[in-house]
Coordinates of C-alpha atoms in Angstrom, one line a residue:
Chain A
X1 CA -35.1 37.2 -21.3
X2 CA -35.3 33.5 -20.3
X3 CA -38.5 31.6 -20.3
X4 CA -38.4 28.0 -19.0
X5 CA -41.7 26.2 -19.4
X6 CA -42.3 23.2 -17.2
X7 CA -39.1 21.3 -18.1
X8 CA -38.6 17.7 -17.0
X9 CA -35.5 15.4 -17.0
X10 CA -35.2 11.9 -15.8
X11 CA -31.8 10.2 -15.6
X12 CA -31.5 6.4 -16.2
X13 CA -35.2 5.9 -16.9
X14 CA -36.5 2.4 -16.3
X15 CA -33.5 1.4 -14.2
X16 CA -32.9 1.0 -10.5
X17 CA -31.0 4.3 -10.6
X18 CA -33.9 6.2 -12.1
X19 CA -33.8 9.8 -10.8
X20 CA -36.2 12.5 -11.7
X21 CA -33.8 15.4 -11.6
X22 CA -36.1 18.1 -13.0
X23 CA -39.8 17.8 -12.2
X24 CA -41.7 20.5 -14.1
X25 CA -39.5 23.5 -13.5
X26 CA -40.8 26.8 -14.8
X27 CA -38.9 30.1 -14.5
X28 CA -39.2 33.5 -16.2
X29 CA -36.3 35.9 -16.0
X30 CA -36.6 39.6 -16.9
X31 CA -33.6 41.3 -18.7
X32 CA -31.0 42.3 -16.0
X33 CA -32.3 39.8 -13.5
X34 CA -29.6 38.3 -11.3
X35 CA -30.9 35.2 -9.6
X36 CA -29.1 33.2 -6.9
X37 CA -30.1 29.6 -6.6
X38 CA -29.8 27.5 -3.4
X39 CA -30.7 24.0 -2.4
X40 CA -29.3 20.8 -1.0
X41 CA -27.3 18.3 -2.9
X42 CA -29.3 16.6 -5.6
X43 CA -31.9 19.3 -5.6
X44 CA -31.5 19.9 -9.3
X45 CA -29.6 23.2 -9.4
X46 CA -26.7 22.1 -11.7
X47 CA -29.2 20.0 -13.7
X48 CA -31.2 23.1 -14.3
X49 CA -28.1 24.9 -15.7
X50 CA -27.2 21.8 -17.8
X51 CA -30.7 21.9 -19.2
X52 CA -30.4 25.6 -20.1
X53 CA -26.9 25.2 -21.7
X54 CA -28.0 22.1 -23.6
X55 CA -25.6 19.5 -22.2
X56 CA -28.4 17.0 -23.1
X57 CA -32.0 17.5 -24.4
X58 CA -34.8 17.8 -21.9
X59 CA -37.6 15.2 -21.8
X60 CA -40.4 17.7 -21.7
X61 CA -41.0 21.4 -21.7
X62 CA -39.4 24.3 -23.6
X63 CA -36.6 26.8 -23.1
X64 CA -36.7 30.2 -24.8
X65 CA -33.9 32.7 -24.7
X66 CA -34.7 36.3 -25.7
X67 CA -37.5 35.0 -28.0
X68 CA -35.4 32.3 -29.5
X69 CA -36.6 28.7 -28.8
X70 CA -33.4 26.9 -28.0
X71 CA -35.0 23.6 -26.8
X72 CA -33.8 21.7 -29.9
X73 CA -30.3 23.3 -30.1
X74 CA -27.2 21.4 -29.0
X75 CA -24.8 23.0 -26.5
X76 CA -22.3 24.4 -29.0
X77 CA -25.1 26.3 -30.8
X78 CA -26.6 27.7 -27.6
X79 CA -23.2 28.8 -26.6
X80 CA -23.7 31.8 -28.9
X81 CA -26.2 33.2 -26.3
X82 CA -24.9 31.8 -23.0
X83 CA -21.7 32.4 -21.0
X84 CA -20.9 29.8 -18.4
X85 CA -18.5 29.4 -15.5
X86 CA -18.2 25.9 -14.1
X87 CA -17.6 24.8 -10.5
X88 CA -14.4 23.1 -11.5
X89 CA -11.8 25.7 -12.4
X90 CA -10.2 23.2 -14.8
X91 CA -13.3 23.0 -17.0
X92 CA -13.6 26.5 -18.3
X93 CA -10.3 27.1 -20.0
X94 CA -7.9 25.2 -22.3
X95 CA -4.8 24.5 -20.2
X96 CA -2.4 23.8 -23.2
X97 CA -3.2 27.1 -24.8
X98 CA -2.0 30.7 -23.9
X99 CA -4.1 33.1 -22.0
X100 CA -4.5 35.3 -25.1
X101 CA -5.5 32.3 -27.2
X102 CA -8.2 31.3 -24.7
X103 CA -9.5 34.8 -24.8
X104 CA -9.4 34.9 -28.6
X105 CA -11.4 31.6 -28.7
X106 CA -14.0 33.1 -26.3
X107 CA -14.2 36.3 -28.4
X108 CA -15.4 34.2 -31.3
X109 CA -18.1 32.4 -29.3
X110 CA -21.1 31.8 -31.5
X111 CA -19.3 32.9 -34.7
X112 CA -18.2 30.7 -37.6
X113 CA -14.5 29.8 -37.1
X114 CA -12.9 30.7 -40.4
X115 CA -9.4 30.4 -41.8
X116 CA -8.5 33.9 -40.8
X117 CA -5.7 34.4 -38.3
X118 CA -6.9 33.5 -34.8
X119 CA -5.9 36.7 -33.0
X120 CA -5.8 40.2 -34.4
X121 CA -3.6 43.1 -33.3
X122 CA -6.7 45.1 -32.2
X123 CA -7.8 42.1 -30.0
X124 CA -4.4 41.9 -28.3
X125 CA -4.9 45.5 -27.1
X126 CA -8.5 44.8 -26.1
X127 CA -7.6 41.7 -24.1
X128 CA -4.7 43.5 -22.4
X129 CA -7.2 46.2 -21.2
X130 CA -9.8 43.6 -20.1
X131 CA -7.2 41.5 -18.2
X132 CA -6.1 44.7 -16.4
X133 CA -9.6 45.1 -15.0
X134 CA -9.3 41.8 -13.3
X135 CA -6.4 43.2 -11.3
X136 CA -4.6 39.9 -11.1
X137 CA -1.6 40.9 -13.2
X138 CA -2.5 38.5 -16.0
X139 CA -2.1 41.3 -18.5
X140 CA 1.7 40.9 -18.1
X141 CA 1.7 37.2 -18.9
X142 CA -0.7 37.0 -21.8
X143 CA 1.4 34.3 -23.6
X144 CA 1.6 32.0 -20.6
X145 CA -0.1 28.7 -20.8
X146 CA -3.4 28.7 -18.8
X147 CA -2.4 25.4 -17.2
X148 CA 0.2 27.3 -15.2
X149 CA -2.4 29.5 -13.5
X150 CA -4.0 29.0 -10.1
X151 CA -7.6 27.9 -9.7
X152 CA -8.7 31.4 -8.8
X153 CA -6.9 32.9 -11.7
X154 CA -8.5 30.4 -14.0
X155 CA -11.9 31.1 -12.7
X156 CA -11.4 34.8 -13.1
X157 CA -10.2 34.2 -16.7
X158 CA -13.2 32.0 -17.4
X159 CA -15.5 34.8 -16.1
X160 CA -13.9 37.2 -18.5
X161 CA -14.2 34.7 -21.3
X162 CA -17.9 34.2 -20.6
X163 CA -18.6 37.9 -20.8
X164 CA -16.2 39.0 -23.5
X165 CA -19.0 38.5 -26.1
X166 CA -21.9 39.9 -24.1
X167 CA -24.1 36.8 -23.4
X168 CA -27.8 37.0 -23.2
X169 CA -27.5 34.9 -20.1
X170 CA -24.5 34.3 -17.7
X171 CA -24.6 31.1 -15.7
X172 CA -22.3 30.7 -12.7
X173 CA -22.4 27.1 -11.4
X174 CA -21.0 27.3 -7.8
X175 CA -18.0 28.9 -9.5
X176 CA -16.3 29.9 -6.2
X177 CA -16.9 26.6 -4.3
X178 CA -13.5 25.1 -5.2
X179 CA -11.5 28.3 -4.2
X180 CA -10.1 29.4 -0.8
X181 CA -12.2 32.0 1.0
X182 CA -10.1 35.0 0.0
X183 CA -9.9 34.0 -3.7
X184 CA -13.6 33.1 -3.6
X185 CA -14.5 36.6 -2.4
X186 CA -12.3 38.2 -5.1
X187 CA -13.8 36.1 -7.9
X188 CA -17.3 36.9 -6.6
X189 CA -16.5 40.6 -6.6
X190 CA -15.3 40.4 -10.2
X191 CA -18.5 38.5 -11.1
X192 CA -20.6 41.2 -9.6
X193 CA -18.6 43.9 -11.4
X194 CA -19.0 42.2 -14.8
X195 CA -22.7 41.6 -14.3
X196 CA -23.2 45.2 -13.3
X197 CA -21.1 46.7 -16.0
X198 CA -22.9 45.0 -18.9
X199 CA -26.2 44.8 -17.0
X200 CA -26.2 41.0 -17.7
X201 CA -29.0 38.6 -17.0
X202 CA -27.4 36.0 -14.7
X203 CA -28.0 33.0 -12.6
X204 CA -25.7 31.9 -9.8
X205 CA -25.7 28.6 -7.8
X206 CA -24.2 28.9 -4.4
X207 CA -24.0 26.8 -1.2
X208 CA -23.3 30.0 0.7
X209 CA -26.5 31.4 2.2
X210 CA -24.8 34.7 2.9
X211 CA -23.7 35.1 -0.8
X212 CA -27.2 34.0 -2.0
X213 CA -28.8 36.9 0.0
X214 CA -26.1 39.5 -0.6
X215 CA -26.0 39.1 -4.4
X216 CA -28.7 39.5 -7.0
X217 CA -32.2 40.8 -7.0
X218 CA -33.9 37.5 -6.9
X219 CA -33.5 34.2 -5.0
X220 CA -34.9 30.7 -5.8
X221 CA -34.6 27.6 -3.7
X222 CA -34.8 24.1 -5.2
X223 CA -35.6 20.8 -3.8
X224 CA -36.3 17.4 -5.5
X225 CA -36.1 18.9 -9.0
X226 CA -38.6 21.6 -8.2
X227 CA -38.5 25.3 -7.4
X228 CA -39.9 25.5 -3.9
X229 CA -39.4 29.1 -3.1
X230 CA -39.0 32.2 -5.2
X231 CA -38.5 35.7 -3.8
X232 CA -37.4 39.0 -5.3
X233 CA -37.0 42.7 -4.8
X234 CA -37.6 44.3 -1.4
X235 CA -38.7 41.1 0.1
X236 CA -35.4 39.4 -0.9
X237 CA -33.4 42.3 0.5
X238 CA -34.9 41.8 3.9
X239 CA -34.2 38.0 4.0
X240 CA -31.9 36.6 6.7
X241 CA -30.1 33.3 6.8
X242 CA -32.5 32.2 9.6
X243 CA -35.5 33.0 7.4
X244 CA -34.1 30.8 4.7
X245 CA -33.4 27.9 7.0
X246 CA -36.9 28.1 8.4
X247 CA -38.4 28.4 4.9
X248 CA -36.5 25.4 3.8
X249 CA -37.5 23.2 6.7
X250 CA -41.1 24.3 6.4
X251 CA -41.5 23.7 2.6
X252 CA -39.3 20.7 2.1
X253 CA -40.3 18.9 5.3
X254 CA -38.4 16.4 7.3
X255 CA -36.3 15.2 4.4
X256 CA -34.7 18.5 4.4
X257 CA -33.1 17.9 7.8
X258 CA -30.2 16.2 6.4
X259 CA -29.6 19.0 4.0
X260 CA -29.6 21.7 6.7
X261 CA -26.0 21.0 7.5
X262 CA -25.0 21.5 3.9
X263 CA -26.8 24.8 3.7
X264 CA -25.6 26.4 6.9
Chain B
X1 CA 33.8 -12.3 -32.4
X2 CA 36.8 -10.8 -34.0
X3 CA 35.7 -11.7 -37.4
X4 CA 32.4 -10.0 -36.7
X5 CA 34.1 -6.7 -35.9
X6 CA 36.4 -7.2 -38.9
X7 CA 33.3 -7.6 -41.1
X8 CA 32.0 -4.1 -40.0
X9 CA 33.2 -1.4 -42.2
X10 CA 32.6 2.2 -41.2
X11 CA 32.4 3.0 -44.9
X12 CA 29.3 0.9 -45.3
X13 CA 27.6 2.8 -42.6
X14 CA 28.5 6.2 -44.1
X15 CA 27.3 5.0 -47.5
X16 CA 23.9 4.1 -46.0
X17 CA 23.4 7.4 -44.1
X18 CA 22.1 9.5 -47.0
X19 CA 19.4 6.9 -47.7
X20 CA 18.5 6.8 -44.0
X21 CA 18.2 10.6 -44.0
X22 CA 15.9 10.6 -47.1
X23 CA 13.7 7.9 -45.5
X24 CA 13.8 9.7 -42.2
X25 CA 12.4 12.9 -43.7
X26 CA 9.6 11.0 -45.4
X27 CA 8.7 9.3 -42.1
X28 CA 9.1 12.6 -40.4
X29 CA 6.3 13.9 -42.7
X30 CA 4.2 10.9 -41.6
X31 CA 5.0 11.8 -37.9
X32 CA 3.7 15.3 -38.5
X33 CA 0.3 13.7 -39.3
X34 CA 0.6 11.5 -36.1
X35 CA 1.4 14.6 -34.1
X36 CA -1.9 16.3 -35.0
X37 CA -4.0 13.4 -33.6
X38 CA -1.7 12.2 -30.8
X39 CA -0.7 15.6 -29.3
X40 CA -3.1 18.2 -30.5
X41 CA -6.4 16.2 -30.6
X42 CA -5.3 13.8 -27.8
X43 CA -6.6 10.8 -29.8
X44 CA -4.4 7.7 -30.6
X45 CA -5.4 7.1 -34.2
X46 CA -4.5 3.7 -35.5
X47 CA -5.9 4.2 -39.0
X48 CA -2.6 5.6 -40.1
X49 CA -1.2 2.1 -40.5
X50 CA -3.7 1.6 -43.2
X51 CA -3.6 5.1 -44.8
X52 CA 0.2 5.0 -45.2
X53 CA -0.2 2.0 -47.4
X54 CA -3.2 3.5 -49.1
X55 CA -1.1 6.5 -50.1
X56 CA 1.5 4.1 -51.5
X57 CA -1.0 1.9 -53.3
X58 CA -2.7 4.8 -55.0
X59 CA 0.7 6.2 -56.1
X60 CA 2.0 3.0 -57.5
X61 CA -1.2 2.1 -59.4
X62 CA -1.6 5.6 -60.9
X63 CA 2.1 5.6 -61.8
X64 CA 1.7 2.3 -63.6
X65 CA -1.2 3.9 -65.5
X66 CA 1.2 6.7 -66.5
X67 CA -0.3 9.5 -64.6
X68 CA 2.0 12.4 -63.7
X69 CA 3.5 12.1 -60.2
X70 CA 1.7 15.2 -58.9
X71 CA -1.6 13.7 -59.8
X72 CA -0.7 10.5 -57.9
X73 CA 0.2 12.4 -54.8
X74 CA -3.0 14.5 -54.9
X75 CA -5.2 11.5 -55.2
X76 CA -3.2 9.8 -52.4
X77 CA -3.9 12.8 -50.1
X78 CA -7.6 12.7 -51.0
X79 CA -7.8 9.0 -50.2
X80 CA -6.1 9.7 -46.8
X81 CA -8.6 12.5 -46.1
X82 CA -11.5 10.2 -46.8
X83 CA -10.1 7.4 -44.6
X84 CA -9.5 9.9 -41.8
X85 CA -13.1 11.2 -42.2
X86 CA -14.4 7.6 -41.9
X87 CA -12.5 7.1 -38.6
X88 CA -13.8 10.4 -37.4
X89 CA -17.4 9.6 -38.2
X90 CA -17.1 6.1 -36.6
X91 CA -15.8 7.8 -33.5
X92 CA -18.0 10.9 -33.2
X93 CA -21.3 10.1 -34.9
X94 CA -21.4 6.4 -34.1
X95 CA -19.9 6.5 -30.6
X96 CA -17.1 4.0 -31.2
X97 CA -14.0 4.6 -29.0
X98 CA -11.3 6.4 -30.9
X99 CA -8.8 3.5 -30.7
X100 CA -11.3 1.0 -31.9
X101 CA -12.6 3.3 -34.7
X102 CA -9.0 3.6 -36.0
X103 CA -8.5 -0.2 -35.8
X104 CA -11.7 -0.8 -37.8
X105 CA -10.6 1.7 -40.5
X106 CA -7.2 0.1 -40.6
X107 CA -8.6 -3.4 -41.0
X108 CA -11.0 -2.3 -43.7
X109 CA -8.2 -0.5 -45.5
X110 CA -6.2 -3.8 -45.7
X111 CA -8.9 -5.1 -48.1
X112 CA -9.3 -1.8 -49.9
X113 CA -5.5 -1.4 -50.4
X114 CA -5.3 -4.9 -51.8
X115 CA -8.2 -4.0 -54.2
X116 CA -6.4 -0.8 -55.2
X117 CA -3.2 -2.9 -56.0
X118 CA -5.2 -5.3 -58.2
X119 CA -5.4 -8.0 -55.4
X120 CA -1.6 -8.3 -55.4
X121 CA 0.5 -7.9 -52.2
X122 CA 3.0 -5.6 -53.9
X123 CA 3.3 -3.6 -57.1
X124 CA 6.4 -1.9 -58.4
X125 CA 7.7 0.4 -61.1
X126 CA 11.3 1.1 -62.1
X127 CA 12.6 3.5 -59.5
X128 CA 14.9 5.1 -62.0
X129 CA 12.2 6.0 -64.5
X130 CA 11.6 9.6 -65.7
X131 CA 9.2 12.0 -64.1
X132 CA 9.8 10.9 -60.5
X133 CA 10.5 13.6 -57.9
X134 CA 12.0 11.3 -55.4
X135 CA 13.9 8.2 -56.1
X136 CA 16.5 5.7 -54.7
X137 CA 18.3 6.3 -57.9
X138 CA 19.2 9.9 -56.9
X139 CA 19.4 10.1 -53.1
X140 CA 20.7 13.7 -52.7
X141 CA 17.8 14.9 -54.9
X142 CA 15.4 12.7 -52.8
X143 CA 16.7 14.4 -49.6
X144 CA 16.2 17.8 -51.2
X145 CA 12.7 17.2 -52.5
X146 CA 11.4 15.5 -49.4
X147 CA 12.9 18.3 -47.2
X148 CA 11.0 20.8 -49.4
X149 CA 7.8 18.8 -48.8
X150 CA 8.4 18.6 -45.1
X151 CA 9.1 22.4 -44.9
X152 CA 5.9 23.1 -46.9
X153 CA 3.8 21.0 -44.6
X154 CA 5.4 22.6 -41.5
X155 CA 4.5 26.0 -42.9
X156 CA 1.0 24.9 -43.8
X157 CA 0.4 23.4 -40.3
X158 CA 1.8 26.4 -38.5
X159 CA -0.5 28.6 -40.5
X160 CA -3.6 26.4 -40.0
X161 CA -3.2 25.9 -36.3
X162 CA -2.9 29.7 -35.9
X163 CA -6.2 30.3 -37.7
X164 CA -9.6 30.6 -35.9
X165 CA -10.5 27.1 -37.0
X166 CA -7.1 25.6 -36.1
X167 CA -7.2 27.2 -32.7
X168 CA -10.7 25.7 -32.2
X169 CA -9.2 22.3 -33.1
X170 CA -6.4 22.7 -30.5
X171 CA -8.9 23.8 -27.9
X172 CA -11.0 20.6 -28.6
X173 CA -7.9 18.5 -27.8
X174 CA -7.1 20.5 -24.7
X175 CA -10.6 20.7 -23.1
X176 CA -13.9 19.3 -24.3
X177 CA -16.2 21.2 -21.9
X178 CA -14.5 24.5 -22.5
X179 CA -14.7 24.0 -26.3
X180 CA -18.5 23.2 -26.2
X181 CA -19.1 26.2 -23.9
X182 CA -17.3 28.4 -26.4
X183 CA -19.5 27.2 -29.2
X184 CA -17.1 24.8 -30.8
X185 CA -18.6 21.7 -32.4
X186 CA -16.1 19.2 -31.0
X187 CA -17.3 16.4 -33.2
X188 CA -16.6 18.4 -36.4
X189 CA -13.2 19.4 -35.1
X190 CA -12.2 15.8 -34.4
X191 CA -13.3 14.7 -37.9
X192 CA -11.3 17.6 -39.5
X193 CA -8.3 16.8 -37.4
X194 CA -8.4 13.0 -38.2
X195 CA -8.9 13.8 -41.9
X196 CA -5.9 16.2 -42.1
X197 CA -3.7 13.8 -40.2
X198 CA -4.5 10.9 -42.5
X199 CA -4.1 13.1 -45.5
X200 CA -0.6 13.9 -44.5
X201 CA 0.2 10.2 -43.7
X202 CA -1.1 9.1 -47.1
X203 CA 1.1 11.8 -48.8
X204 CA 4.1 10.4 -46.9
X205 CA 3.1 6.8 -48.1
X206 CA 3.0 8.1 -51.6
X207 CA 6.4 9.7 -51.3
X208 CA 7.9 6.5 -49.8
X209 CA 6.5 4.5 -52.7
X210 CA 8.0 6.9 -55.1
X211 CA 11.4 6.7 -53.3
X212 CA 11.6 2.9 -53.2
X213 CA 9.8 2.2 -56.4
X214 CA 7.1 -0.1 -55.0
X215 CA 4.2 -0.4 -52.6
X216 CA 3.7 -3.3 -50.3
X217 CA 0.5 -4.3 -48.5
X218 CA 2.5 -4.4 -45.3
X219 CA 4.5 -1.2 -45.7
X220 CA 2.3 0.6 -43.1
X221 CA 2.4 -2.0 -40.5
X222 CA 3.4 -0.4 -37.2
X223 CA 3.5 3.1 -38.9
X224 CA 1.8 4.6 -35.8
X225 CA 4.6 3.4 -33.6
X226 CA 7.3 4.7 -36.0
X227 CA 5.5 8.0 -36.2
X228 CA 5.2 8.1 -32.4
X229 CA 8.9 7.3 -32.1
X230 CA 9.7 10.3 -34.4
X231 CA 7.4 12.6 -32.4
X232 CA 8.8 11.6 -29.1
X233 CA 12.5 11.6 -30.1
X234 CA 11.9 15.0 -31.7
X235 CA 10.3 16.4 -28.5
X236 CA 13.2 15.1 -26.3
X237 CA 15.9 16.4 -28.6
X238 CA 14.1 19.7 -29.2
X239 CA 13.6 20.3 -25.5
X240 CA 17.3 19.5 -24.9
X241 CA 18.4 22.0 -27.5
X242 CA 15.8 24.8 -27.3
X243 CA 14.5 24.3 -23.8
X244 CA 12.1 27.1 -22.9
X245 CA 12.5 28.7 -26.3
X246 CA 10.7 25.7 -27.9
X247 CA 7.7 27.1 -29.8
X248 CA 5.3 25.6 -32.3
X249 CA 7.8 26.0 -35.2
X250 CA 10.4 24.2 -33.1
X251 CA 8.0 21.4 -32.2
X252 CA 7.1 20.7 -35.9
X253 CA 10.7 21.1 -37.1
X254 CA 12.1 18.7 -34.5
X255 CA 9.4 16.0 -35.3
X256 CA 11.0 15.8 -38.8
X257 CA 14.5 15.7 -37.1
X258 CA 13.1 12.9 -34.9
X259 CA 12.2 10.9 -38.0
X260 CA 15.7 11.4 -39.4
X261 CA 17.3 10.3 -36.1
X262 CA 15.1 7.3 -36.0
X263 CA 16.2 6.1 -39.4
X264 CA 19.9 6.9 -38.7
X265 CA 19.6 4.6 -35.6
X266 CA 18.0 2.0 -37.8
X267 CA 20.9 2.3 -40.3
X268 CA 23.3 1.7 -37.4
X269 CA 21.4 -1.3 -36.2
X270 CA 21.4 -2.8 -39.7
X271 CA 25.1 -2.0 -40.1
X272 CA 25.7 -4.0 -36.9
X273 CA 24.2 -6.9 -38.8
X274 CA 21.3 -7.3 -36.4
X275 CA 18.5 -9.2 -38.1
X276 CA 16.2 -6.6 -39.6
X277 CA 13.2 -8.8 -38.5
X278 CA 13.8 -7.5 -35.0
X279 CA 13.4 -3.9 -36.1
X280 CA 9.7 -3.7 -35.0
X281 CA 10.6 -5.2 -31.5
X282 CA 13.4 -2.6 -31.3
X283 CA 11.1 0.3 -32.2
X284 CA 8.4 -0.9 -29.8
X285 CA 10.9 -1.0 -27.0
X286 CA 12.3 2.4 -27.8
X287 CA 8.8 4.0 -27.9
X288 CA 7.7 2.3 -24.7
X289 CA 10.9 3.6 -23.0
X290 CA 10.4 7.1 -24.2
X291 CA 6.7 7.1 -23.2
X292 CA 7.5 5.6 -19.8
X293 CA 10.4 7.8 -18.8
X294 CA 8.5 11.1 -18.1
X295 CA 6.0 9.1 -16.0
X296 CA 8.6 7.2 -14.0
X297 CA 10.5 10.4 -13.5
X298 CA 7.5 12.1 -12.0
X299 CA 6.7 9.1 -9.9
X300 CA 10.2 8.8 -8.5
X301 CA 9.9 12.3 -7.1
X302 CA 6.8 11.4 -5.2
X303 CA 6.5 7.7 -4.4
X304 CA 5.3 5.8 -1.3
X305 CA 8.6 4.1 -1.1
X306 CA 10.4 7.4 -0.8
X307 CA 7.8 8.7 1.7
X308 CA 8.4 5.6 3.8
X309 CA 12.2 6.1 3.8
X310 CA 11.9 9.8 4.6
X311 CA 9.4 9.2 7.4
X312 CA 11.5 6.4 8.9
X313 CA 14.5 8.7 8.9
X314 CA 12.6 11.5 10.6
X315 CA 11.2 9.1 13.2
X316 CA 14.7 7.8 13.9
X317 CA 16.1 11.3 14.4
X318 CA 13.3 12.2 16.8
X319 CA 13.9 9.2 19.0

């Protein structure tokens, strides 16, 4: 489904702030794979997602999605194939627009925006049903401005928007990190449901070791812009938090010590 | 002092009101254009000072060449669309900050407007000639026709911003990262928004030229501020009257009302025999006040000063 071939990205090349954020990352995902990604700060996790969504072009390497080479496509064109939920709940929705308008925009992801009316009657019914599934009562306030919603509600809505048009790839970038524990659990549960229901191919960055182990069929660990550990299937199921900590220290060496705290 | 008050006749004020209403509606149309960029796209577009004049210049020159008035207005709108596109391209494709892009277009338009007007600072035709839709010579008619124009534009804007493309444009103004993630080309949307906005502003300039019978190279100076004044006055009045029932129709409608109110206030100021040269200062102060009030209100609810006072009070009670 997703084929990443040794991509590289260096920020601020030739300056004192030069940072090799992605250093030859290769990754192949099969359809239906659900990968969790862990790693310390600055390991390149979010950079990898930005490379996949096309926030900027990569320096080297290629990215192919379901047979389509997207390496040369800008973000708004790749959006046709990719659903994304950001870490910041404010980033995924338009605050000045109604819940239903946000959904209608997402429903047209990847399609030409014509001069036809922005929301049809049929869609209103569909959105009502979909919102009901979230179980947050949003279906009763479809014309409320999204800016009035809480962070958790906005993340749940963003999730729904990302999956409304079945994406070839769903990217979750620490999407529960800014939420309180209860809401985070709820949003994670909704994510799992959505991924299961449509059998989506998904990637999820998390700082929570427990979540990384509990969710998905595959786990990768990143450090210094490289994938340093990749485990799937039965082997992943048997993983424990301690295993991961040990693995991390072993592969990444002493520089990982400072990151241990962040991961625990 | 007494002679000053004796010199003010309420009749004079009443006589000047219809003209103020007509001008107010025309500026209200201009403000609808400003609203698109300022509120919906979240861009302060200063090119409108130039495009308002461009609309006027095109109208007066085509009129002098005996073109029918509808043709003058259509070309005026086209000129505005082009000018807005230029600002949009400068901003999005060439990476120039929006405010500076607008200023550059505005500056360039000064020369272009002069060229359109045959290198003359003003051009006029007889305002009572035949074939005009709006004219000082028939103010009630002017009010009616400009109101029809305003209404037509409100209906068009309401429709457009409800379509798929219009919704994408609103999303662009509301959240860039969300828009890109939903497959919206935000650069294209910004260019379209700036083009439409300037097209409407140029139309308004064309109507104003028709009304007063001339175009002046400086007629657009400060247009952005007048437009903002109308938008803000309209929003405040609209919220006061409609409150929570304020919808998109209401917003657009009250912007035109804001334009009218602004010109009524101007009429009163002139009636009070204040030097009209101070009008721009007056407008700037009004707009600054209206922009500052919501901010100061919010701040007064949560300020360090207040926190200090409250804290001191609590400490005193606990002693």
